[in-house]
Amino acid sequence: MVWCSWVFETMTGVIHAPIDLPKFAWSVDVSDSSLATLKDKGVGDLDLSGVTVPWGSVPGDTMQAKRRILAPDRYGIMLAWASQHDLDMGLIGKPVVAASIGVRTDTAIDTSFNLTSPFGLLDHRYLVREGKYGTGKNGTSPDSIKFTNLSYRGIASEIGWQCTDAKPSGALPIDWTYRGERGTRTREYSAWDIQNNGCRKLLTDLSNIQNGPDMQLRPYLPDQGHLRFAFLAGSDSDIWLGQKEVHSLGYAPYAGALDELTVDHLGAVHRVYASGAGTDAAQITAVAEDLTLLRKPGVNWPLRESTYSDSDTDNLAVLKAHAAGMLAANDRPLMQITASVYAADTNTDGAQSFPVGDIWPGELVKLDIRDYPPLPDGVYSTRLMRMSGDNTNKIELVFDVMEDISV
């Protein structure tokens, strides 16, 4: 079982050739996984970094061909986990990370480059109709795009489609899964406000509101010659990503898949002061609070307040939703479990202890923890929020915050 890497075409997802990466670091997450006071959730992202490749490892018969196949933006790198069966059958394996090539620096002996995730590409796409910007009277942009009676993920899919397939040479190998999904949500975006209509920002804003859905672009192979990304998001009624099965991981001294288990703890935030658009006394403001913990008899818990600011939000209801969402993520004492696993480890049945490519951030995991002094023995239900690693088979895991059982 090994990591294998391939060059693919950014726009079409066509897989061109294998490439040997001697060293790299990677990560996949579903949202902000940090244990920090007043954090935004955000959209799930992936990253591949620290890539330096000797010219001899770059596919191509000539230096011109080698330079061309690593052209920034036009091509990308896919990282897949291949089992021995995959290798024996000549299969690619299961894609985990894929990103387009960004800034590239060449030397006489090698080339190094950073990579831009799919959401990073969407950072440079804006929601505006073709031919409608600056075409109004006196160069104005009165046009707007309104989405009505859709779910949040339906709106997100429409935004994504408008920012990719609806633009010239804008297509990316992304399945905008929920286009047209009916619901009760409405959003309108004005062309004149284009600086706030970046695709990634709009998707992030939808995810960050109270009860906003998780969002993720997950790589998959429709066949052995193409890479695509499935846009996955929670629904209005269940904001978490769906999954086919609940995964189980165990910890015990000298046993179980989990290693290097740690638990972090953080206190609660009880009140959030939010400020939006406007200046001075005309600025719109909102407050969200939950003083339940402070009012418990016999509990002397100090008040913690914080602030949130978004000068681009001119809708009071939206500002209140953002403040409530920030508070909901931090309104009780929290703890967070982190651990490591080894992707090449197998259990007594010969199956992978941690099935890379089948388990993803955002999915529910049951942690069976035994003989670990900081926590009582038991099964802890949480979500995998982030996994990261390098060219070895060691993978670091970060799980979702949960209510602190020690309080």
PDB file of C-alpha atoms in Angstrom, residues 199-370:
ATOM      1  CA  CYS A 199     -17.735  32.062  -5.359  1.00  0.00           C
ATOM      2  CA  ARG A 200     -15.773  30.668  -2.439  1.00  0.00           C
ATOM      3  CA  LYS A 201     -16.868  33.538  -0.183  1.00  0.00           C
ATOM      4  CA  LEU A 202     -20.539  33.024  -1.007  1.00  0.00           C
ATOM      5  CA  LEU A 203     -20.333  29.284  -0.300  1.00  0.00           C
ATOM      6  CA  THR A 204     -18.456  29.980   2.935  1.00  0.00           C
ATOM      7  CA  ASP A 205     -21.114  32.492   4.005  1.00  0.00           C
ATOM      8  CA  LEU A 206     -23.856  29.900   3.461  1.00  0.00           C
ATOM      9  CA  SER A 207     -21.937  27.340   5.502  1.00  0.00           C
ATOM     10  CA  ASN A 208     -21.200  29.776   8.337  1.00  0.00           C
ATOM     11  CA  ILE A 209     -24.760  30.850   9.134  1.00  0.00           C
ATOM     12  CA  GLN A 210     -26.588  29.173  11.990  1.00  0.00           C
ATOM     13  CA  ASN A 211     -27.457  25.617  10.911  1.00  0.00           C
ATOM     14  CA  GLY A 212     -25.536  26.146   7.694  1.00  0.00           C
ATOM     15  CA  PRO A 213     -24.574  22.904   5.929  1.00  0.00           C
ATOM     16  CA  ASP A 214     -21.142  21.337   5.773  1.00  0.00           C
ATOM     17  CA  MET A 215     -19.703  21.570   2.261  1.00  0.00           C
ATOM     18  CA  GLN A 216     -16.935  19.603   0.598  1.00  0.00           C
ATOM     19  CA  LEU A 217     -15.483  18.951  -2.846  1.00  0.00           C
ATOM     20  CA  ARG A 218     -14.501  15.280  -2.784  1.00  0.00           C
ATOM     21  CA  PRO A 219     -12.319  13.762  -5.537  1.00  0.00           C
ATOM     22  CA  TYR A 220     -13.397  10.531  -7.204  1.00  0.00           C
ATOM     23  CA  LEU A 221     -12.668   8.508 -10.352  1.00  0.00           C
ATOM     24  CA  PRO A 222     -15.622   7.918 -12.721  1.00  0.00           C
ATOM     25  CA  ASP A 223     -13.176   5.725 -14.655  1.00  0.00           C
ATOM     26  CA  GLN A 224      -9.427   5.079 -14.735  1.00  0.00           C
ATOM     27  CA  GLY A 225      -8.809   7.980 -17.109  1.00  0.00           C
ATOM     28  CA  HIS A 226     -10.645  10.846 -15.430  1.00  0.00           C
ATOM     29  CA  LEU A 227     -10.799  12.696 -12.124  1.00  0.00           C
ATOM     30  CA  ARG A 228     -13.880  14.553 -10.920  1.00  0.00           C
ATOM     31  CA  PHE A 229     -15.009  16.302  -7.748  1.00  0.00           C
ATOM     32  CA  ALA A 230     -18.389  15.675  -6.153  1.00  0.00           C
ATOM     33  CA  PHE A 231     -19.848  18.718  -4.417  1.00  0.00           C
ATOM     34  CA  LEU A 232     -21.264  17.308  -1.196  1.00  0.00           C
ATOM     35  CA  ALA A 233     -23.234  19.272   1.382  1.00  0.00           C
ATOM     36  CA  GLY A 234     -25.556  18.700   4.278  1.00  0.00           C
ATOM     37  CA  SER A 235     -29.263  19.352   3.871  1.00  0.00           C
ATOM     38  CA  ASP A 236     -31.383  22.001   5.577  1.00  0.00           C
ATOM     39  CA  SER A 237     -32.677  19.361   8.000  1.00  0.00           C
ATOM     40  CA  ASP A 238     -29.367  17.527   8.546  1.00  0.00           C
ATOM     41  CA  ILE A 239     -26.395  19.840   8.093  1.00  0.00           C
ATOM     42  CA  TRP A 240     -23.756  17.082   8.231  1.00  0.00           C
ATOM     43  CA  LEU A 241     -22.474  15.222   5.200  1.00  0.00           C
ATOM     44  CA  GLY A 242     -24.151  11.900   4.483  1.00  0.00           C
ATOM     45  CA  GLN A 243     -22.283   8.604   4.722  1.00  0.00           C
ATOM     46  CA  LYS A 244     -22.834   4.937   3.908  1.00  0.00           C
ATOM     47  CA  GLU A 245     -21.598   3.557   7.229  1.00  0.00           C
ATOM     48  CA  VAL A 246     -20.513   4.691  10.682  1.00  0.00           C
ATOM     49  CA  HIS A 247     -16.809   4.094  11.113  1.00  0.00           C
ATOM     50  CA  SER A 248     -15.282   2.708  14.311  1.00  0.00           C
ATOM     51  CA  LEU A 249     -11.756   3.286  15.603  1.00  0.00           C
ATOM     52  CA  GLY A 250     -10.328   1.973  18.843  1.00  0.00           C
ATOM     53  CA  TYR A 251      -7.695   3.010  21.360  1.00  0.00           C
ATOM     54  CA  ALA A 252      -6.095   0.968  24.104  1.00  0.00           C
ATOM     55  CA  PRO A 253      -2.482   0.805  25.292  1.00  0.00           C
ATOM     56  CA  TYR A 254      -0.544  -1.266  22.743  1.00  0.00           C
ATOM     57  CA  ALA A 255      -3.756  -2.026  20.823  1.00  0.00           C
ATOM     58  CA  GLY A 256      -6.314  -0.415  18.514  1.00  0.00           C
ATOM     59  CA  ALA A 257      -5.911   1.654  15.363  1.00  0.00           C
ATOM     60  CA  LEU A 258      -5.469   4.960  17.199  1.00  0.00           C
ATOM     61  CA  ASP A 259      -2.106   6.133  18.486  1.00  0.00           C
ATOM     62  CA  GLU A 260      -0.783   9.298  20.180  1.00  0.00           C
ATOM     63  CA  LEU A 261      -4.204  10.225  21.593  1.00  0.00           C
ATOM     64  CA  THR A 262      -4.521  13.736  23.060  1.00  0.00           C
ATOM     65  CA  VAL A 263      -7.438  15.747  24.465  1.00  0.00           C
ATOM     66  CA  ASP A 264      -7.611  19.566  24.423  1.00  0.00           C
ATOM     67  CA  HIS A 265     -10.027  21.608  26.565  1.00  0.00           C
ATOM     68  CA  LEU A 266     -11.531  25.094  26.191  1.00  0.00           C
ATOM     69  CA  GLY A 267     -14.049  27.201  28.117  1.00  0.00           C
ATOM     70  CA  ALA A 268     -17.315  28.628  26.770  1.00  0.00           C
ATOM     71  CA  VAL A 269     -18.320  31.897  25.108  1.00  0.00           C
ATOM     72  CA  HIS A 270     -21.620  33.249  26.416  1.00  0.00           C
ATOM     73  CA  ARG A 271     -22.234  36.374  24.345  1.00  0.00           C
ATOM     74  CA  VAL A 272     -21.312  37.556  20.845  1.00  0.00           C
ATOM     75  CA  TYR A 273     -21.556  41.194  19.779  1.00  0.00           C
ATOM     76  CA  ALA A 274     -21.814  41.377  15.973  1.00  0.00           C
ATOM     77  CA  SER A 275     -21.347  44.427  13.760  1.00  0.00           C
ATOM     78  CA  GLY A 276     -22.201  44.672  10.078  1.00  0.00           C
ATOM     79  CA  ALA A 277     -22.308  47.299   7.351  1.00  0.00           C
ATOM     80  CA  GLY A 278     -22.496  51.021   8.009  1.00  0.00           C
ATOM     81  CA  THR A 279     -20.455  53.489  10.010  1.00  0.00           C
ATOM     82  CA  ASP A 280     -20.681  55.129  13.406  1.00  0.00           C
ATOM     83  CA  ALA A 281     -24.205  55.262  14.834  1.00  0.00           C
ATOM     84  CA  ALA A 282     -25.706  53.991  11.551  1.00  0.00           C
ATOM     85  CA  GLN A 283     -23.830  50.687  11.673  1.00  0.00           C
ATOM     86  CA  ILE A 284     -26.119  47.658  11.989  1.00  0.00           C
ATOM     87  CA  THR A 285     -25.481  45.525  15.056  1.00  0.00           C
ATOM     88  CA  ALA A 286     -26.766  42.355  16.673  1.00  0.00           C
ATOM     89  CA  VAL A 287     -26.124  40.336  19.799  1.00  0.00           C
ATOM     90  CA  ALA A 288     -26.411  36.602  20.442  1.00  0.00           C
ATOM     91  CA  GLU A 289     -26.175  35.180  23.938  1.00  0.00           C
ATOM     92  CA  ASP A 290     -26.706  32.054  25.979  1.00  0.00           C
ATOM     93  CA  LEU A 291     -26.362  32.611  29.728  1.00  0.00           C
ATOM     94  CA  THR A 292     -27.649  29.172  30.736  1.00  0.00           C
ATOM     95  CA  LEU A 293     -24.334  28.057  32.199  1.00  0.00           C
ATOM     96  CA  LEU A 294     -23.932  31.267  34.193  1.00  0.00           C
ATOM     97  CA  ARG A 295     -27.342  30.854  35.826  1.00  0.00           C
ATOM     98  CA  LYS A 296     -26.854  27.293  37.070  1.00  0.00           C
ATOM     99  CA  PRO A 297     -27.145  27.158  40.887  1.00  0.00           C
ATOM    100  CA  GLY A 298     -23.824  26.672  42.599  1.00  0.00           C
ATOM    101  CA  VAL A 299     -21.794  27.137  39.418  1.00  0.00           C
ATOM    102  CA  ASN A 300     -19.440  30.103  39.496  1.00  0.00           C
ATOM    103  CA  TRP A 301     -18.635  30.419  35.835  1.00  0.00           C
ATOM    104  CA  PRO A 302     -17.135  33.715  34.616  1.00  0.00           C
ATOM    105  CA  LEU A 303     -18.745  35.513  31.713  1.00  0.00           C
ATOM    106  CA  ARG A 304     -16.809  35.446  28.443  1.00  0.00           C
ATOM    107  CA  GLU A 305     -17.803  37.841  25.651  1.00  0.00           C
ATOM    108  CA  SER A 306     -16.476  38.271  22.150  1.00  0.00           C
ATOM    109  CA  THR A 307     -17.086  40.236  18.983  1.00  0.00           C
ATOM    110  CA  TYR A 308     -17.729  39.402  15.348  1.00  0.00           C
ATOM    111  CA  SER A 309     -17.469  41.831  12.449  1.00  0.00           C
ATOM    112  CA  ASP A 310     -18.488  41.617   8.803  1.00  0.00           C
ATOM    113  CA  SER A 311     -18.657  45.017   7.152  1.00  0.00           C
ATOM    114  CA  ASP A 312     -20.095  43.441   3.993  1.00  0.00           C
ATOM    115  CA  THR A 313     -23.293  42.254   5.716  1.00  0.00           C
ATOM    116  CA  ASP A 314     -26.037  44.856   5.309  1.00  0.00           C
ATOM    117  CA  ASN A 315     -28.958  42.552   6.148  1.00  0.00           C
ATOM    118  CA  LEU A 316     -29.819  42.463   9.856  1.00  0.00           C
ATOM    119  CA  ALA A 317     -31.382  38.991   9.704  1.00  0.00           C
ATOM    120  CA  VAL A 318     -28.251  37.587   8.057  1.00  0.00           C
ATOM    121  CA  LEU A 319     -26.026  39.308  10.634  1.00  0.00           C
ATOM    122  CA  LYS A 320     -28.109  37.821  13.460  1.00  0.00           C
ATOM    123  CA  ALA A 321     -27.824  34.374  11.873  1.00  0.00           C
ATOM    124  CA  HIS A 322     -24.050  34.690  11.651  1.00  0.00           C
ATOM    125  CA  ALA A 323     -23.810  35.786  15.294  1.00  0.00           C
ATOM    126  CA  ALA A 324     -26.041  32.918  16.400  1.00  0.00           C
ATOM    127  CA  GLY A 325     -23.956  30.463  14.394  1.00  0.00           C
ATOM    128  CA  MET A 326     -20.743  31.707  15.990  1.00  0.00           C
ATOM    129  CA  LEU A 327     -22.267  31.432  19.453  1.00  0.00           C
ATOM    130  CA  ALA A 328     -23.708  27.970  18.863  1.00  0.00           C
ATOM    131  CA  ALA A 329     -20.232  26.641  18.067  1.00  0.00           C
ATOM    132  CA  ASN A 330     -18.783  27.947  21.327  1.00  0.00           C
ATOM    133  CA  ASP A 331     -21.558  28.249  23.933  1.00  0.00           C
ATOM    134  CA  ARG A 332     -20.423  25.416  26.225  1.00  0.00           C
ATOM    135  CA  PRO A 333     -17.110  24.094  27.573  1.00  0.00           C
ATOM    136  CA  LEU A 334     -15.526  22.012  24.849  1.00  0.00           C
ATOM    137  CA  MET A 335     -12.989  19.267  24.398  1.00  0.00           C
ATOM    138  CA  GLN A 336     -11.382  17.873  21.276  1.00  0.00           C
ATOM    139  CA  ILE A 337      -9.660  14.558  20.599  1.00  0.00           C
ATOM    140  CA  THR A 338      -6.735  14.192  18.209  1.00  0.00           C
ATOM    141  CA  ALA A 339      -4.842  11.033  17.312  1.00  0.00           C
ATOM    142  CA  SER A 340      -2.723   9.385  14.642  1.00  0.00           C
ATOM    143  CA  VAL A 341      -3.133   6.219  12.577  1.00  0.00           C
ATOM    144  CA  TYR A 342      -1.007   4.296  10.103  1.00  0.00           C
ATOM    145  CA  ALA A 343      -2.661   3.766   6.736  1.00  0.00           C
ATOM    146  CA  ALA A 344      -0.755   0.559   6.023  1.00  0.00           C
ATOM    147  CA  ASP A 345      -1.861  -1.138   9.264  1.00  0.00           C
ATOM    148  CA  THR A 346      -4.339  -3.985   8.970  1.00  0.00           C
ATOM    149  CA  ASN A 347      -6.629  -5.659  11.482  1.00  0.00           C
ATOM    150  CA  THR A 348      -6.892  -9.377  12.251  1.00  0.00           C
ATOM    151  CA  ASP A 349      -9.099  -9.855   9.168  1.00  0.00           C
ATOM    152  CA  GLY A 350      -6.471  -8.322   6.895  1.00  0.00           C
ATOM    153  CA  ALA A 351      -8.525  -5.189   6.211  1.00  0.00           C
ATOM    154  CA  GLN A 352      -7.082  -1.695   6.569  1.00  0.00           C
ATOM    155  CA  SER A 353      -7.457  -0.366  10.117  1.00  0.00           C
ATOM    156  CA  PHE A 354      -8.030   3.089   8.622  1.00  0.00           C
ATOM    157  CA  PRO A 355      -9.556   2.786   5.130  1.00  0.00           C
ATOM    158  CA  VAL A 356      -8.006   5.716   3.275  1.00  0.00           C
ATOM    159  CA  GLY A 357     -10.286   6.844   0.461  1.00  0.00           C
ATOM    160  CA  ASP A 358     -13.358   5.356   2.141  1.00  0.00           C
ATOM    161  CA  ILE A 359     -13.414   7.490   5.280  1.00  0.00           C
ATOM    162  CA  TRP A 360     -13.636  11.265   4.902  1.00  0.00           C
ATOM    163  CA  PRO A 361     -13.688  14.363   7.094  1.00  0.00           C
ATOM    164  CA  GLY A 362     -17.274  15.213   7.953  1.00  0.00           C
ATOM    165  CA  GLU A 363     -18.260  11.598   8.589  1.00  0.00           C
ATOM    166  CA  LEU A 364     -19.367  10.195  11.934  1.00  0.00           C
ATOM    167  CA  VAL A 365     -16.835   8.050  13.784  1.00  0.00           C
ATOM    168  CA  LYS A 366     -17.266   6.042  16.975  1.00  0.00           C
ATOM    169  CA  LEU A 367     -14.115   6.116  19.117  1.00  0.00           C
ATOM    170  CA  ASP A 368     -13.864   3.143  21.477  1.00  0.00           C
ATOM    171  CA  ILE A 369     -11.415   4.396  24.105  1.00  0.00           C
ATOM    172  CA  ARG A 370     -10.142   2.114  26.885  1.00  0.00           C
TER     173      ARG A 370
END
